PDB file of C-alpha atoms in Angstrom:
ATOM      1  CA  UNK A  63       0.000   0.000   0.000  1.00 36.00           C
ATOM      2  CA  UNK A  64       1.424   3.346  -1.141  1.00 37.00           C
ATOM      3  CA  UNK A  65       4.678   1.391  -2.417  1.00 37.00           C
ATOM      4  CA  UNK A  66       4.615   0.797  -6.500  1.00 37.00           C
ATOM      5  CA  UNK A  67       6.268  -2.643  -7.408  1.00 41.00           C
ATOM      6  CA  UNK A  68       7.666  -2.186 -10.998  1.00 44.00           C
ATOM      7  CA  UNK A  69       8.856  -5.767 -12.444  1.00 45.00           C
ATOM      8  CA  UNK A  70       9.936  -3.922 -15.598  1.00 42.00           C
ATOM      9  CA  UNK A  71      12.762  -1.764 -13.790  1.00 42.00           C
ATOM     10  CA  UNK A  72      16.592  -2.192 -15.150  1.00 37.00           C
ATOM     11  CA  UNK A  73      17.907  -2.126 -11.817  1.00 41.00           C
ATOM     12  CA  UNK A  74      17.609  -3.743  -8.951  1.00 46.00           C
ATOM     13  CA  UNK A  75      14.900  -2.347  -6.773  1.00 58.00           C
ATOM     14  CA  UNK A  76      15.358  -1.464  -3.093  1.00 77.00           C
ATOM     15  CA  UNK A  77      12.491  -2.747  -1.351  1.00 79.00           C
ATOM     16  CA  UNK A  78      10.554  -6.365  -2.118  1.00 80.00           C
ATOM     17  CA  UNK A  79       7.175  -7.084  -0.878  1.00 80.00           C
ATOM     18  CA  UNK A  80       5.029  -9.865   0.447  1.00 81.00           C
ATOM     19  CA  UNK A  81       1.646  -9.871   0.358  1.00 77.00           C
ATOM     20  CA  UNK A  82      -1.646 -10.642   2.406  1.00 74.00           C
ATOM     21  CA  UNK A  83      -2.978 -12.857  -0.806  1.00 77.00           C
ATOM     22  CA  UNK A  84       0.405 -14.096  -1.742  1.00 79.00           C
ATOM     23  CA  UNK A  85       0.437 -12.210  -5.127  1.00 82.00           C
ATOM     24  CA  UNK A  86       1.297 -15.525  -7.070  1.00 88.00           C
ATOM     25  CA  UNK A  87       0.414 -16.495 -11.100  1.00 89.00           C
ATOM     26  CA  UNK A  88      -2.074 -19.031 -11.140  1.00 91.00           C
ATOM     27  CA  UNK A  89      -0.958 -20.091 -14.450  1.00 94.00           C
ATOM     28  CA  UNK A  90       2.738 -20.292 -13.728  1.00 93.00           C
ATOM     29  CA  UNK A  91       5.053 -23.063 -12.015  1.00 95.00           C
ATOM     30  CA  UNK A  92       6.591 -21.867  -8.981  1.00 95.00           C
ATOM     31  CA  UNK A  93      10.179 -22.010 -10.788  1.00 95.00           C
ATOM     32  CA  UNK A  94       8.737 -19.163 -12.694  1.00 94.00           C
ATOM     33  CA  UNK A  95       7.012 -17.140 -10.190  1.00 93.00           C
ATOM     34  CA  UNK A  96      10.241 -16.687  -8.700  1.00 93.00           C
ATOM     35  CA  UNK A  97      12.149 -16.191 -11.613  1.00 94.00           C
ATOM     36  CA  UNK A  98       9.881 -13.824 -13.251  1.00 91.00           C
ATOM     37  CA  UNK A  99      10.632 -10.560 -11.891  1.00 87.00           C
ATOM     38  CA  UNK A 100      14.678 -11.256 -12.989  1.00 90.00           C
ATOM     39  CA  UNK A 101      13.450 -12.372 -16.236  1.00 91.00           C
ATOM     40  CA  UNK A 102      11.605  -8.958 -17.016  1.00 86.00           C
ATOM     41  CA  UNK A 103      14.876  -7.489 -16.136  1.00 87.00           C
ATOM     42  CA  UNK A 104      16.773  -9.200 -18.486  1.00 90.00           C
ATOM     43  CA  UNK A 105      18.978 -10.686 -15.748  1.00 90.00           C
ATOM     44  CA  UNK A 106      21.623 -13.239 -17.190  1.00 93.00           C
ATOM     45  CA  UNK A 107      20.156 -17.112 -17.552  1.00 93.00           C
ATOM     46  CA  UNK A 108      22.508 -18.718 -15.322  1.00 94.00           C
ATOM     47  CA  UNK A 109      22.137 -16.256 -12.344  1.00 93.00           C
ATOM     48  CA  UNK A 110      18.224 -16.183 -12.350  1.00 93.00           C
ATOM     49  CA  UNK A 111      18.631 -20.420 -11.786  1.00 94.00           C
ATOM     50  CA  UNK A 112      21.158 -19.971  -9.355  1.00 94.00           C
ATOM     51  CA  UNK A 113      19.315 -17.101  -7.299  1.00 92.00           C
ATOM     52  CA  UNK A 114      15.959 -19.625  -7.660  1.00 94.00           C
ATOM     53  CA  UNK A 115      17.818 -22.507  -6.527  1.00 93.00           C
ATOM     54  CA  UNK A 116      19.301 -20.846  -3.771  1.00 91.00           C
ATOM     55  CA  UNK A 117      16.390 -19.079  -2.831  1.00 90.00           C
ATOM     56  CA  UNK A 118      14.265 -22.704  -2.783  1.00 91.00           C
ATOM     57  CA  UNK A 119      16.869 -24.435  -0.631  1.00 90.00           C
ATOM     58  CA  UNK A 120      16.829 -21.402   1.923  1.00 86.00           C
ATOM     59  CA  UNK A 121      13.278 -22.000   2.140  1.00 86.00           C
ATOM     60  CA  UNK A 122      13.107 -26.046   1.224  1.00 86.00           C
ATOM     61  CA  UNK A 123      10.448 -25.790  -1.102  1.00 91.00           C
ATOM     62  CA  UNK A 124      12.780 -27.562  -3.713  1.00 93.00           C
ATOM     63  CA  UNK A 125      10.397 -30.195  -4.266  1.00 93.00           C
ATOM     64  CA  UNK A 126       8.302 -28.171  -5.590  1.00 94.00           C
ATOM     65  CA  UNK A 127       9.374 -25.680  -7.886  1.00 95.00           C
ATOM     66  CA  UNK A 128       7.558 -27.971 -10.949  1.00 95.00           C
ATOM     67  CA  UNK A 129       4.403 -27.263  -9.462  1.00 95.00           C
ATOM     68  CA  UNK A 130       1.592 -24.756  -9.545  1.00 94.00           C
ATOM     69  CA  UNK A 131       0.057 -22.695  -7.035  1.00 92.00           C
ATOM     70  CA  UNK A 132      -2.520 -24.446  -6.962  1.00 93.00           C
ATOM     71  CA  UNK A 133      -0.769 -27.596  -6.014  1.00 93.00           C
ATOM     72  CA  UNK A 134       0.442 -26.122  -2.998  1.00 92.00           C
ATOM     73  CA  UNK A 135      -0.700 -25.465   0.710  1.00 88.00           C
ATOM     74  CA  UNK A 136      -0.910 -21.969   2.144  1.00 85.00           C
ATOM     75  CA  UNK A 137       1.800 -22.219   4.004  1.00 85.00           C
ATOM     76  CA  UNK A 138       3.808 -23.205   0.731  1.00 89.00           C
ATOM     77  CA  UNK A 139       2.289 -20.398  -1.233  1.00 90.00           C
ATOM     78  CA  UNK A 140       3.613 -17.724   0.966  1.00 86.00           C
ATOM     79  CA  UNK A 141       7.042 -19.482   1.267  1.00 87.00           C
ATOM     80  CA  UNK A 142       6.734 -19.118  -2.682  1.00 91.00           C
ATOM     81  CA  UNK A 143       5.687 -15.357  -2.100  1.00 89.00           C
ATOM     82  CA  UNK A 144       8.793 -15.089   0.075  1.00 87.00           C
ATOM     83  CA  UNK A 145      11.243 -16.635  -2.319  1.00 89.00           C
ATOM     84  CA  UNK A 146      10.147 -14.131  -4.985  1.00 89.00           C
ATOM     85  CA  UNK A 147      11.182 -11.367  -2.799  1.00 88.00           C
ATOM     86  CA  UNK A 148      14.565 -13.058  -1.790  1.00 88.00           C
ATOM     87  CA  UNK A 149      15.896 -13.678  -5.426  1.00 90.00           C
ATOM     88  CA  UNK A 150      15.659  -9.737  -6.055  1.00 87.00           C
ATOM     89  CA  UNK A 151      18.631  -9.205  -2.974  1.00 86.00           C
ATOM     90  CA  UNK A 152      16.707  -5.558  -2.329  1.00 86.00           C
ATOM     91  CA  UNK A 153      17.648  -3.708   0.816  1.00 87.00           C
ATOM     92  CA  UNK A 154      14.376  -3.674   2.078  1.00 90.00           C
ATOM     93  CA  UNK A 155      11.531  -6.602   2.908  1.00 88.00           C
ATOM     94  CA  UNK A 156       7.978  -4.614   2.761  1.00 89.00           C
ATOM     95  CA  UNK A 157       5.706  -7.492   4.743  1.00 89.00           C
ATOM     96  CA  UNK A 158       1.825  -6.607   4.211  1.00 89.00           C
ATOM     97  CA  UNK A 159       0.400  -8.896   6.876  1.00 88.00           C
ATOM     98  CA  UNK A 160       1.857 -11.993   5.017  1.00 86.00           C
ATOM     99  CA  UNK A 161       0.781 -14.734   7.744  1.00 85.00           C
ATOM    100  CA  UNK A 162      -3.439 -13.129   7.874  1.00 83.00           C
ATOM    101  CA  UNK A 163      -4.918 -15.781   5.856  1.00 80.00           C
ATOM    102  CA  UNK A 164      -3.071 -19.091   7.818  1.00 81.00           C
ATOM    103  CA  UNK A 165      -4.499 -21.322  10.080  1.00 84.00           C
ATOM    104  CA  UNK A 166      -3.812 -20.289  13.426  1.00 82.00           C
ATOM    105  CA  UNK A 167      -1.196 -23.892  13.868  1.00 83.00           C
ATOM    106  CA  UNK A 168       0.527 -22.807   9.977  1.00 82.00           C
ATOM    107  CA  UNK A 169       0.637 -19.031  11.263  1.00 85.00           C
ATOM    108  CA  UNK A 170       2.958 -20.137  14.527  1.00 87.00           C
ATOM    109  CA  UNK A 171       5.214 -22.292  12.100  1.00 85.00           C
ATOM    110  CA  UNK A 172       5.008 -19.384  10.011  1.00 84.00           C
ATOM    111  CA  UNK A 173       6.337 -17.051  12.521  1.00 88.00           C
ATOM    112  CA  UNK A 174       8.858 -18.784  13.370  1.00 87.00           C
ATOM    113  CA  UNK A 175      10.225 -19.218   9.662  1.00 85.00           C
ATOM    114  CA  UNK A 176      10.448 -15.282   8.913  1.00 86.00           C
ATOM    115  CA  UNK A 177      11.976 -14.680  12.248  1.00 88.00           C
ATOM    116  CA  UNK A 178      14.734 -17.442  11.365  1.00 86.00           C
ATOM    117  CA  UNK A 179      14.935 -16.196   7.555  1.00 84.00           C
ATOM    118  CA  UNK A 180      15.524 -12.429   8.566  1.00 85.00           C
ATOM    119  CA  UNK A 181      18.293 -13.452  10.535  1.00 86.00           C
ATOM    120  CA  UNK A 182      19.919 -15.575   7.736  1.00 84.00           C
ATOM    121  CA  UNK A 183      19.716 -13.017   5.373  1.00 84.00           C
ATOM    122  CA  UNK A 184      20.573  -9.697   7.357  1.00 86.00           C
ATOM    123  CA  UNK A 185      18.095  -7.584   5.423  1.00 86.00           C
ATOM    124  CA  UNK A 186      16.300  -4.898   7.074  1.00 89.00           C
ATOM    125  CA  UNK A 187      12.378  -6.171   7.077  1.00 90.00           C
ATOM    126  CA  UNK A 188       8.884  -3.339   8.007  1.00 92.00           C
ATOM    127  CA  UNK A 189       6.358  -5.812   8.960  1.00 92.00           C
ATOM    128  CA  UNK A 190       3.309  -4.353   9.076  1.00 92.00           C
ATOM    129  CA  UNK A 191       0.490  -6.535  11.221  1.00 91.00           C
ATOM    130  CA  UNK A 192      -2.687  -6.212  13.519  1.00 89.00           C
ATOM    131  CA  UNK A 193      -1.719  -9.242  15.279  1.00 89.00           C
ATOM    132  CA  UNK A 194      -0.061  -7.899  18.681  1.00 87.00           C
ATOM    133  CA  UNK A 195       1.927 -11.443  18.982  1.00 88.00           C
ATOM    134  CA  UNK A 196       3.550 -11.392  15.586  1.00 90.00           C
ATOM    135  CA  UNK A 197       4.516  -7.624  16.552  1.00 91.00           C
ATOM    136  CA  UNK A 198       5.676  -8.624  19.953  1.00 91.00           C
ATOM    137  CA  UNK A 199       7.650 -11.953  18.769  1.00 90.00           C
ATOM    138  CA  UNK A 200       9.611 -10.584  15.338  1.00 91.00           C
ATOM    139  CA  UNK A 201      10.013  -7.183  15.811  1.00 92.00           C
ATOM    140  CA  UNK A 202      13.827  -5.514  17.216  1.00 92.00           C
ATOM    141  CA  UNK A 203      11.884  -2.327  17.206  1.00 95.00           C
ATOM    142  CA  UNK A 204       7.926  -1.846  17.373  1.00 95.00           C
ATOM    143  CA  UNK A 205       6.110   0.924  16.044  1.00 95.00           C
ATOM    144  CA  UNK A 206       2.369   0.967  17.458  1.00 95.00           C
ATOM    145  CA  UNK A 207       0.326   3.239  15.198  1.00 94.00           C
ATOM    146  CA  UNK A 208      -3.283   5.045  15.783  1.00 93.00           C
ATOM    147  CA  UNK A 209      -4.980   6.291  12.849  1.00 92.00           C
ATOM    148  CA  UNK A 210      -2.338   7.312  11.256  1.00 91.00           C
ATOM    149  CA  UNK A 211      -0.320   8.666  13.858  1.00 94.00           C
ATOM    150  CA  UNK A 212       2.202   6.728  15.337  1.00 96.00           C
ATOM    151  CA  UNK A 213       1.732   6.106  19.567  1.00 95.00           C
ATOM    152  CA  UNK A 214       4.578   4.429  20.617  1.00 96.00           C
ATOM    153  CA  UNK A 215       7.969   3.423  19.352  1.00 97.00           C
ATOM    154  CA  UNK A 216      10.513   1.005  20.732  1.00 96.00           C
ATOM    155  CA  UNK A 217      11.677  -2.273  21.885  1.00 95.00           C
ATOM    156  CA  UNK A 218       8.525  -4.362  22.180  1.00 94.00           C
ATOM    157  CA  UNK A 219       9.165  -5.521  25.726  1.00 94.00           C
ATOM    158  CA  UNK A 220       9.690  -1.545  26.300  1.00 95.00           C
ATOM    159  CA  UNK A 221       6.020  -0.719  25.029  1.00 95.00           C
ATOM    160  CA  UNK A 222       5.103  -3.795  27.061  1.00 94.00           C
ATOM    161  CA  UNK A 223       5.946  -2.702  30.303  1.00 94.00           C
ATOM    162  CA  UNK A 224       5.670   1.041  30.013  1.00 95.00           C
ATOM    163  CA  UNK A 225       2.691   1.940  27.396  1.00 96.00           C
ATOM    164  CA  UNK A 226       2.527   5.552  26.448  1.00 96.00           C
ATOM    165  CA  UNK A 227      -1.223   5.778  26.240  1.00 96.00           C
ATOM    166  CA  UNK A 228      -4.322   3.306  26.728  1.00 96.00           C
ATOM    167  CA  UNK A 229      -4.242   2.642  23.121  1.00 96.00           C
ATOM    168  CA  UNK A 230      -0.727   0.815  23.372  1.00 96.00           C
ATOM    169  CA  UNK A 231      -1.836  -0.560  26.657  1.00 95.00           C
ATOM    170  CA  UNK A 232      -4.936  -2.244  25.388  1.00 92.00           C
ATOM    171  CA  UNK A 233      -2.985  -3.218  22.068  1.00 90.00           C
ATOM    172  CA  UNK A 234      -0.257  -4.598  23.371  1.00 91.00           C
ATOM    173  CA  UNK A 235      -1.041  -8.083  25.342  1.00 88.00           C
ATOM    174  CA  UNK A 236      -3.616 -10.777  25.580  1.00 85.00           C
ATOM    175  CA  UNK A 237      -5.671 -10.624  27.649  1.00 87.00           C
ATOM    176  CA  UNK A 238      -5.131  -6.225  27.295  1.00 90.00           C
ATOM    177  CA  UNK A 239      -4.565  -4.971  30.305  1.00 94.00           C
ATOM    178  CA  UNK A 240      -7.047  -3.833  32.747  1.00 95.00           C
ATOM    179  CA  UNK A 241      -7.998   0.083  32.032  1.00 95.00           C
ATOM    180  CA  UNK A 242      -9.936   1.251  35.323  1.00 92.00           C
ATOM    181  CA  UNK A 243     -11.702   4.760  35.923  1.00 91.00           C
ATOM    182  CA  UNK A 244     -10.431   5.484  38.881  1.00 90.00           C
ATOM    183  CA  UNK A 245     -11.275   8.964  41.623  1.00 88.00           C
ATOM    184  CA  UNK A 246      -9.207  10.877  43.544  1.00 82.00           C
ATOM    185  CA  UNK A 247      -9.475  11.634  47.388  1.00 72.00           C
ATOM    186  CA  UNK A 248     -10.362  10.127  50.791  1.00 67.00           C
ATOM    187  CA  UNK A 249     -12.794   8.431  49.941  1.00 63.00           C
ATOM    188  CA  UNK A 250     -10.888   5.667  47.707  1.00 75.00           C
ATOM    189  CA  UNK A 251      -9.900   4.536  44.342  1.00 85.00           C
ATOM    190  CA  UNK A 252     -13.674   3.707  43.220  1.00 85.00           C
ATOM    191  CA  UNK A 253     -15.719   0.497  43.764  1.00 86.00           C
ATOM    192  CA  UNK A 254     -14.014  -2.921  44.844  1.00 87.00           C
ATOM    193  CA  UNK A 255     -10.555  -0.954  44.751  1.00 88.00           C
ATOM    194  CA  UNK A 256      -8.320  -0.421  47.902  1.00 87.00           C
ATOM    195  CA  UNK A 257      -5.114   0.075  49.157  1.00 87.00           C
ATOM    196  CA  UNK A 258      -2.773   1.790  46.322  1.00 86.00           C
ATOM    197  CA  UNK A 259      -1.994   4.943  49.013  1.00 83.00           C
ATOM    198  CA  UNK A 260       0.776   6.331  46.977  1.00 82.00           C
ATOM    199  CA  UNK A 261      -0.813   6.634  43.490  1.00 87.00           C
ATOM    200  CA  UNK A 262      -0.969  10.413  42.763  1.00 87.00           C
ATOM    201  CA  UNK A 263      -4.674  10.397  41.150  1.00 89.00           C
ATOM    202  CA  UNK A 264      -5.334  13.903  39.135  1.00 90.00           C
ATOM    203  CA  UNK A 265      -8.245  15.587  41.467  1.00 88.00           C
ATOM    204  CA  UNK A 266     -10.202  15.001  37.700  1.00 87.00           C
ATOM    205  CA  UNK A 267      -9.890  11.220  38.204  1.00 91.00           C
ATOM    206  CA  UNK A 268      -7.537   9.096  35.604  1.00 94.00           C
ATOM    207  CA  UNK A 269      -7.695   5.461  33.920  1.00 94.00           C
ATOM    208  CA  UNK A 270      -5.738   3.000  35.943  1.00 94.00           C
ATOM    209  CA  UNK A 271      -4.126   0.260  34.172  1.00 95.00           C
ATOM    210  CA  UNK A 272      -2.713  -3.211  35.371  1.00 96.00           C
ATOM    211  CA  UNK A 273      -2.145  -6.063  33.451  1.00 95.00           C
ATOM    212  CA  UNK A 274      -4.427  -9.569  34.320  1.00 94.00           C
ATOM    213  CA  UNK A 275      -0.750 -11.442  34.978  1.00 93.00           C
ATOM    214  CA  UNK A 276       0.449  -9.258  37.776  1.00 95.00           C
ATOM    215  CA  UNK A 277      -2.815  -9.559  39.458  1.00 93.00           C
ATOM    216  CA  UNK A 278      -2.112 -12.289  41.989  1.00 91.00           C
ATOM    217  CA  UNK A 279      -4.730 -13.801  44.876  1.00 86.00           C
ATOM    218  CA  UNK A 280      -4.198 -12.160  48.113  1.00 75.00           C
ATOM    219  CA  UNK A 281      -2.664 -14.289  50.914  1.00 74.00           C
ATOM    220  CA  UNK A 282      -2.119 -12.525  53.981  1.00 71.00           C
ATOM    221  CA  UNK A 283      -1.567  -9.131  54.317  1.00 73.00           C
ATOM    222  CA  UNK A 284      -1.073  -6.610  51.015  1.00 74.00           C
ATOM    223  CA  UNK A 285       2.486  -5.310  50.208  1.00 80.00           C
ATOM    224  CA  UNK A 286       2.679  -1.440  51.186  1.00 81.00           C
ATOM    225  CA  UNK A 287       1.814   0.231  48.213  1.00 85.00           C
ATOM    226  CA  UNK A 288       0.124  -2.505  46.477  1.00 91.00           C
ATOM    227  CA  UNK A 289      -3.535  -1.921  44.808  1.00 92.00           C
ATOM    228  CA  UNK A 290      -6.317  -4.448  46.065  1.00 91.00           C
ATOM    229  CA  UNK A 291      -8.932  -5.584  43.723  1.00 91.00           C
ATOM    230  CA  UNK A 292     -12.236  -7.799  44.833  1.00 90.00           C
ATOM    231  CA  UNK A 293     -14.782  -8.719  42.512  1.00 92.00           C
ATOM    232  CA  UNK A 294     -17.143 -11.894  42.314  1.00 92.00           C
ATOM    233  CA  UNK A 295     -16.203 -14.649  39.322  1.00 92.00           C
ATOM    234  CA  UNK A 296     -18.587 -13.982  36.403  1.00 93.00           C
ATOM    235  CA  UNK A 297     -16.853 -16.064  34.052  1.00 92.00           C
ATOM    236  CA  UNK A 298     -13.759 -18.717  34.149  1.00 92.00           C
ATOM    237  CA  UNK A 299     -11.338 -19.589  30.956  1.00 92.00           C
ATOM    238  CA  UNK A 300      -9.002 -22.452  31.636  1.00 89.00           C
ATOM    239  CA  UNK A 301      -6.616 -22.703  29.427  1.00 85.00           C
ATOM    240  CA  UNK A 302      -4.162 -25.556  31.257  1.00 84.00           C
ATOM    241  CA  UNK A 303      -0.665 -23.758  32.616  1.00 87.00           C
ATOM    242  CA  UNK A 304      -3.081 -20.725  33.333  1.00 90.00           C
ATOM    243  CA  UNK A 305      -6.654 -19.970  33.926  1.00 91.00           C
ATOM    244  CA  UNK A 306      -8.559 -16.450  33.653  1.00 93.00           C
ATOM    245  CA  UNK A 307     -10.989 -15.331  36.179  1.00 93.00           C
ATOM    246  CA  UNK A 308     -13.712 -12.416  34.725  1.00 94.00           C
ATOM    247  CA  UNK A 309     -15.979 -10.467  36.872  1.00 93.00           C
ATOM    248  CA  UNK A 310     -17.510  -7.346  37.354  1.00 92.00           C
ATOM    249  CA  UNK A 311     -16.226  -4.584  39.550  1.00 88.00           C
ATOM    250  CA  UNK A 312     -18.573  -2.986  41.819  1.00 79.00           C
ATOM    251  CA  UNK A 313     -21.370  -1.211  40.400  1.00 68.00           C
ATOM    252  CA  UNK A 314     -19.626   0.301  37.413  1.00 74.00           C
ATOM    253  CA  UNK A 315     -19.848  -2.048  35.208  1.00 77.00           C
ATOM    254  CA  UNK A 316     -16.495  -2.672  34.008  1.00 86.00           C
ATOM    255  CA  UNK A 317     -14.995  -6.165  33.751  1.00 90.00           C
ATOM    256  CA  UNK A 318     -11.519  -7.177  35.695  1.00 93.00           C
ATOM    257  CA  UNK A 319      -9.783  -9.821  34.418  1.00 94.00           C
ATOM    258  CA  UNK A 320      -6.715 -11.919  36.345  1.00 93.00           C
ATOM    259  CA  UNK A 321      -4.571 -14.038  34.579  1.00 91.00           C
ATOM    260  CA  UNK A 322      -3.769 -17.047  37.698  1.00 88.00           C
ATOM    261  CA  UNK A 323      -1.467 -19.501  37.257  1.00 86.00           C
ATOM    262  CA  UNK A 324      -1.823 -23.205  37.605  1.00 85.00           C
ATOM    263  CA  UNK A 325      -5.850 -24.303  37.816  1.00 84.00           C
ATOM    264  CA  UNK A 326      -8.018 -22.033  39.864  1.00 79.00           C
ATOM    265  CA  UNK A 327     -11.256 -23.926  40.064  1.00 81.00           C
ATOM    266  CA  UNK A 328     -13.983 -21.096  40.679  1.00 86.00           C
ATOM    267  CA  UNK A 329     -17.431 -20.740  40.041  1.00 88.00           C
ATOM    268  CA  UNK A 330     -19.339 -17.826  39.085  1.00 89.00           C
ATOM    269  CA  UNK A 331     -20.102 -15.816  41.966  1.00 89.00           C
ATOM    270  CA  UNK A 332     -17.282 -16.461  44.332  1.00 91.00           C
ATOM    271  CA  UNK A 333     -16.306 -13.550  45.698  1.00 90.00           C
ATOM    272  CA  UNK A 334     -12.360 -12.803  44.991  1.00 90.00           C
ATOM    273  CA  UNK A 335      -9.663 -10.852  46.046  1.00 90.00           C
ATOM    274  CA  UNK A 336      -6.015 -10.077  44.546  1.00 92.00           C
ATOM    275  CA  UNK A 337      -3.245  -7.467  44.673  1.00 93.00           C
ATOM    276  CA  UNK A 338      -1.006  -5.653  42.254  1.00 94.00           C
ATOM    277  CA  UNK A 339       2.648  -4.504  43.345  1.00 93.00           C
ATOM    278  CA  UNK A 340       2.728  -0.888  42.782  1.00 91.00           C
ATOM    279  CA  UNK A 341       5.456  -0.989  40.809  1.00 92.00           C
ATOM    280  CA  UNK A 342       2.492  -3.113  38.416  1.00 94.00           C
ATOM    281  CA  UNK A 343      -0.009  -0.021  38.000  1.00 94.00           C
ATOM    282  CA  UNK A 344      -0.123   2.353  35.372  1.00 95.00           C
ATOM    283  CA  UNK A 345      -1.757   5.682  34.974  1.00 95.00           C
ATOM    284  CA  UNK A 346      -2.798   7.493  32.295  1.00 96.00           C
ATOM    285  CA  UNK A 347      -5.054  10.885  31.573  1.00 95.00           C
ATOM    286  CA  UNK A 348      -8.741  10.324  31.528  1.00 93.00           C
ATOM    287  CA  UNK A 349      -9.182  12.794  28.764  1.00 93.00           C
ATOM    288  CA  UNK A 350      -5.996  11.868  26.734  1.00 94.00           C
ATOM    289  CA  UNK A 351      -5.295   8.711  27.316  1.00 95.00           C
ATOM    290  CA  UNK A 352      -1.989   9.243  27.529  1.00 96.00           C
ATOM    291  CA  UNK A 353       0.574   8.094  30.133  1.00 96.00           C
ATOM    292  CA  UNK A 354       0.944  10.180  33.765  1.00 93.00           C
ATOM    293  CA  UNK A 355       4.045  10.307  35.394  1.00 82.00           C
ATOM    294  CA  UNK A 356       7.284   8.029  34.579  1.00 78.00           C
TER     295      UNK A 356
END
């Protein structure tokens, strides 16, 4: 998108792209899907076989550069789609949200395979992608964007732990984190919140975030500083190492969700309580949505 591909250039182009729908001729073998854009350069015989070849065995699709598209799984079509790209050696990988139309097992094995190939060939790659796992797992440096307007830039454990706004917050994670609206004064944080004494609330109010993950059940006494959180189970997902425990909090109706390790056997209704460090909780503007504070 807003990047013209021109097979019929002398040179070698800087930038290569893969695509969402793999971009492939139907009517071609995948030999010559590869080759084609080298051909239409006029590139020598010899070195358009040797850049295929190479490009095949880098990927192991080998056995089947005879075949057609067609013949091929999704997975092998956009391993095709990639080998296209690699034979033109540009500067530049352009990735339009190559793995979107994989099964969600291929996608994974997919992952995996780009991450592995970028390394191998040393060439700088934009990914662009809505999935917040393929963002988190292949990218050095992760650019979070808003409607245009980019919200956060940096190492993705960086925009992990420290999100710039609720937008990154909410983006960046599964489950998102929690995004509370919380008041300021004596009189607390809001419904089924406690504790949390040091958190320097605007007088307006602000959106509290903590992630499910560092919301742990309360055994004995709270750690100074730490927020408390009670709410009764609306809804339980186990998922086998973990389990996530849904419920309302107080009267407001927002949903809290803690991400517990291990099995946590509750049914809807029980009442439960659980702390975050406050080194865990996040603030941000109620208007803005930006980050408050460090």
């Amino acid at each position: 998108d807003g990047v013209r591909v021109n097979d019929r250039e002398p040179a070698e182009r800087d930038i290569a792209m893969v695509f969402q729908n793999y971009a492939l001729y139907p009517h071609m073998s995948v030999y010559d899907n590869m080759a084609y854009g080298l051909r239409n350069r006029r590139t020598p015989k010899d070195e358009i076989d040797a850049r295929v070849k190479e490009a095949a065995r880098i990927l192991e699709i080998t056995p089947f550069l005879d075949r057609k598209p067609r013949a091929l799984s999704g997975g092998q079509r956009q391993r095709v789609a990639m080998g296209r790209a690699i034979v033109r050696k540009p500067k530049v990988f352009l990735f339009d949200e190559p793995l979107s139309n994989l099964d969600a097992k291929l996608r994974i094995q997919m992952r995996v395979e780009i991450k592995k190939l970028q390394r191998a060939l040393g060439v700088t790659s934009v990914y662009v992608t809505h999935d917040q796992l393929e963002a988190m797992t292949l990218a050095d440096t992760l650019v979070v964007m808003n409607k245009g307007l980019v919200e956060q830039a940096g190492a993705p454990l960086e925009l992990y732990e420290k999100p710039a706004s609720t937008f990154v917050a909410s983006f960046i994670g599964a489950p998102p984190m929690n995004l509370i609206t919380v008041a300021a004064g004596e009189g607390g944080l809001g419904p089924g919140l406690s504790g949390a004494a040091g958190l320097q609330v605007p007088a307006g109010g602000a959106i509290l975030g903590v992630r499910p993950e560092h919301l742990i059940v309360a055994q004995g006494p709270a750690p100074a500083g730490a927020l408390a959180v009670s709410f009764p189970v609306s809804a339980v997902e186990a998922v086998g190492a973990e389990t996530f425990v849904y419920g309302p909090l107080g009267g407001t109706g927002q949903e809290i969700i803690a991400r517990l390790p291990g099995k946590a056997l509750l049914e809807p209704g029980t009442p439960v309580s659980v702390v975050a460090e406050a080194a865990h909780l996040h603030l941000f503007d109620k208007d803005t949505g930006k980050r408050i504070g460090p």
